[in-house]
């Protein structure tokens, strides 16, 4: 059977490979080419060299959106992972109603980002108007924390499930041995459970990191970049460059930003994977 | 078991291959050509579909009408233009929108439909070429509820200048608890409503400046009449149904509903609102007043009338399709069926010789004002340098509404004047 599988594997891979080529590889290289062009529609592009890339670095709104995204990502990654891990610890203690809690925490993840964005916009505006603060469209501080709260609320449940799975995989005999050796609860967590779930942490940090950099629909729906592009993140900035601007020079610029953005996400996630992988232990 | 699994996998694979090779859409008849119209106005979708079907029935030329979702026109157009079956008829919103599509606009010089225009001013020029033609003319102003105005003790004839409007509005505000309504419906600055102020109201300072300087567009606006803009904006936001700080979140629907429910006397909007307003109010209850601005000859000021809807023909389409599209356009604006549908079903006033009179009250008023010798205010916002400029002005207006200080107004002025120059340089540099 194994031999047969090996022999026919190209045939089994073919449909997926085809889909991957059509859906990813071809558009990626076409996009790379277009980032050196001036164009309105993709079939009608004129080569202009690296001019688009030079203009990216002169674009203050883009640089600001990069800074804003980093500020958001740092806080969101820490917040989401810490809270998700705490919830996972609480919900692996055989409490009553554990399953209900797990379901409830997981549910926000099932709602789309645009819908969530609008719901939270109403909620946050309501609160802001009650406490007499400027509304979201005028308040970049509220916008920043709004995006963090929204995405934390949305992603915590998902990360929690991954952590729960990791915690349940920690062998009972290890924990028992630690307890017999007189380890406190904290020591058991810090010295036994945490190293054992390092692989879950790698996955969760990877997911939250890439989600943070790619965040788009929540940003679009909640603040739309208001006020004055101050809460605009990278993906939204690229989208606005591409679609909200009229004129021949913008499409290529948006494309160049998108290529840089893709490289950035790839580099950062590889660096993170390398860093957390090195802390993983073999069971 | 293993065999079964292999069978299943093979089956799944075969299925996915079949899905890939789905049949090609039927090729259009190359000899007669066909028309693909990407429509901008969702409100008129049904009417366009019906008109297209009627044309196909009469001539046998297939006409496809696709309507882009509200606010998604550029995105849809960009995607559709990249396809092999691209739209043959599309629209741009004036010189700024044209910048994107200059390579795709067929030169309409010498076409029959161009000859049908009532005035050369409705052709959108790109150098010597005619890139687009306006197909609908609209008016906006301050829509007033006559019944409520009478309840407050005024008639539309009492309002002949900005000073009159201010006096009436402030009097209504002073007595609003007794009257039970406010002067203006909320000047919402949500994306669904902010264009009424960052684009349409902002047209007035630009119009008067162009008039004073005798120009039709500029690389650098001076902002001569921005104090009047501020006075008008103050009037709107401080005599309204809600606290100015809440305007940031108010939508176009909020504003319209307040007017429909009789919570406000005035509502700045245009002739396109007639459909929804006439569902509740009779014609004799409604009137559209010019937006008096405290500048120029107010006694002879008319409504703001113009267009930002221009038809363009895709120059990259097959010649047969281009010819079919030109014939369709001509039919729409000359045939009885076409002109009747555009006037009655779509509520349009079309700037063509064979136009049928529209039942739209506001349009009739515009005609009446002009007949009285009043000068309509032209639409100069197609010369605004970019969407980004409008957004910057809108954002500053919203911030000013929430906190009405001179410093915040200075930001509006800065975005209006400096932003114009910067965005103009970006767009044309």
Short mmCIF file of C-alpha atoms in Angstrom, two decimals, chain A residues 61 137-138 220 223-230 232 236-237 239-246 250, chain B residues 71 93 96 188-200 202 206 229 233 248 381 384-400 408 411-417 419-420 423:
data_model
loop_
_atom_site.label_atom_id
_atom_site.label_comp_id
_atom_site.label_asym_id
_atom_site.label_seq_id
_atom_site.Cartn_x
_atom_site.Cartn_y
_atom_site.Cartn_z
CA UNK A 61 0.24 57.41 6.05
CA UNK A 137 -14.71 58.58 14.35
CA UNK A 138 -12.89 61.34 16.25
CA UNK A 220 -12.53 48.54 8.24
CA UNK A 223 -13.03 52.63 12.63
CA UNK A 224 -12.45 52.68 8.87
CA UNK A 225 -9.12 54.33 9.69
CA UNK A 226 -10.82 57.40 11.24
CA UNK A 227 -9.89 59.95 12.37
CA UNK A 228 -7.66 60.99 9.51
CA UNK A 229 -5.97 57.60 8.94
CA UNK A 230 -4.79 57.50 12.55
CA UNK A 232 -5.50 52.66 9.78
CA UNK A 236 -6.51 48.73 5.21
CA UNK A 237 -3.94 51.27 4.04
CA UNK A 239 -6.77 48.57 0.26
CA UNK A 240 -7.44 52.31 0.43
CA UNK A 241 -4.43 53.08 -1.75
CA UNK A 242 -5.68 50.64 -4.31
CA UNK A 243 -9.38 51.40 -4.34
CA UNK A 244 -10.08 54.80 -2.78
CA UNK A 245 -7.66 56.75 -4.92
CA UNK A 246 -8.37 57.93 -8.45
CA UNK A 250 -2.01 54.62 -7.24
CA UNK B 71 -20.20 52.65 -2.79
CA UNK B 93 -18.09 61.04 -11.89
CA UNK B 96 -11.23 63.35 -11.27
CA UNK B 188 -24.79 63.04 10.12
CA UNK B 189 -21.09 62.56 9.42
CA UNK B 190 -21.24 58.80 8.97
CA UNK B 191 -20.02 57.66 5.55
CA UNK B 192 -23.61 57.33 4.35
CA UNK B 193 -24.32 61.01 4.93
CA UNK B 194 -21.12 63.05 5.17
CA UNK B 195 -21.00 63.71 1.40
CA UNK B 196 -23.91 66.11 1.93
CA UNK B 197 -21.50 68.44 3.73
CA UNK B 198 -17.96 67.64 2.70
CA UNK B 199 -18.98 67.55 -0.96
CA UNK B 200 -22.33 69.22 -1.58
CA UNK B 202 -18.47 72.51 0.29
CA UNK B 206 -15.86 76.80 -4.12
CA UNK B 229 -19.13 77.86 5.25
CA UNK B 233 -22.24 74.60 9.36
CA UNK B 248 -20.01 61.50 14.04
CA UNK B 381 -17.23 69.36 -6.75
CA UNK B 384 -12.22 68.74 -6.04
CA UNK B 385 -8.75 67.21 -6.25
CA UNK B 386 -9.52 63.79 -4.74
CA UNK B 387 -11.71 61.67 -2.48
CA UNK B 388 -8.94 61.99 0.08
CA UNK B 389 -9.42 65.76 0.14
CA UNK B 390 -13.14 65.32 0.80
CA UNK B 391 -12.38 62.88 3.61
CA UNK B 392 -9.91 65.26 5.23
CA UNK B 393 -12.42 68.11 5.15
CA UNK B 394 -15.18 65.81 6.42
CA UNK B 395 -13.05 64.52 9.25
CA UNK B 396 -12.16 68.07 10.33
CA UNK B 397 -15.82 69.14 10.12
CA UNK B 398 -16.80 66.25 12.39
CA UNK B 399 -14.13 67.14 14.91
CA UNK B 400 -15.24 70.77 14.83
CA UNK B 408 -10.71 73.14 15.35
CA UNK B 411 -7.98 72.58 10.93
CA UNK B 412 -10.96 72.65 8.56
CA UNK B 413 -9.47 75.68 6.81
CA UNK B 414 -6.03 74.09 6.67
CA UNK B 415 -7.38 70.85 5.20
CA UNK B 416 -9.55 72.80 2.78
CA UNK B 417 -6.83 75.12 1.49
CA UNK B 419 -5.01 69.96 1.55
CA UNK B 420 -6.36 71.07 -1.82
CA UNK B 423 -3.83 66.64 -3.18
#
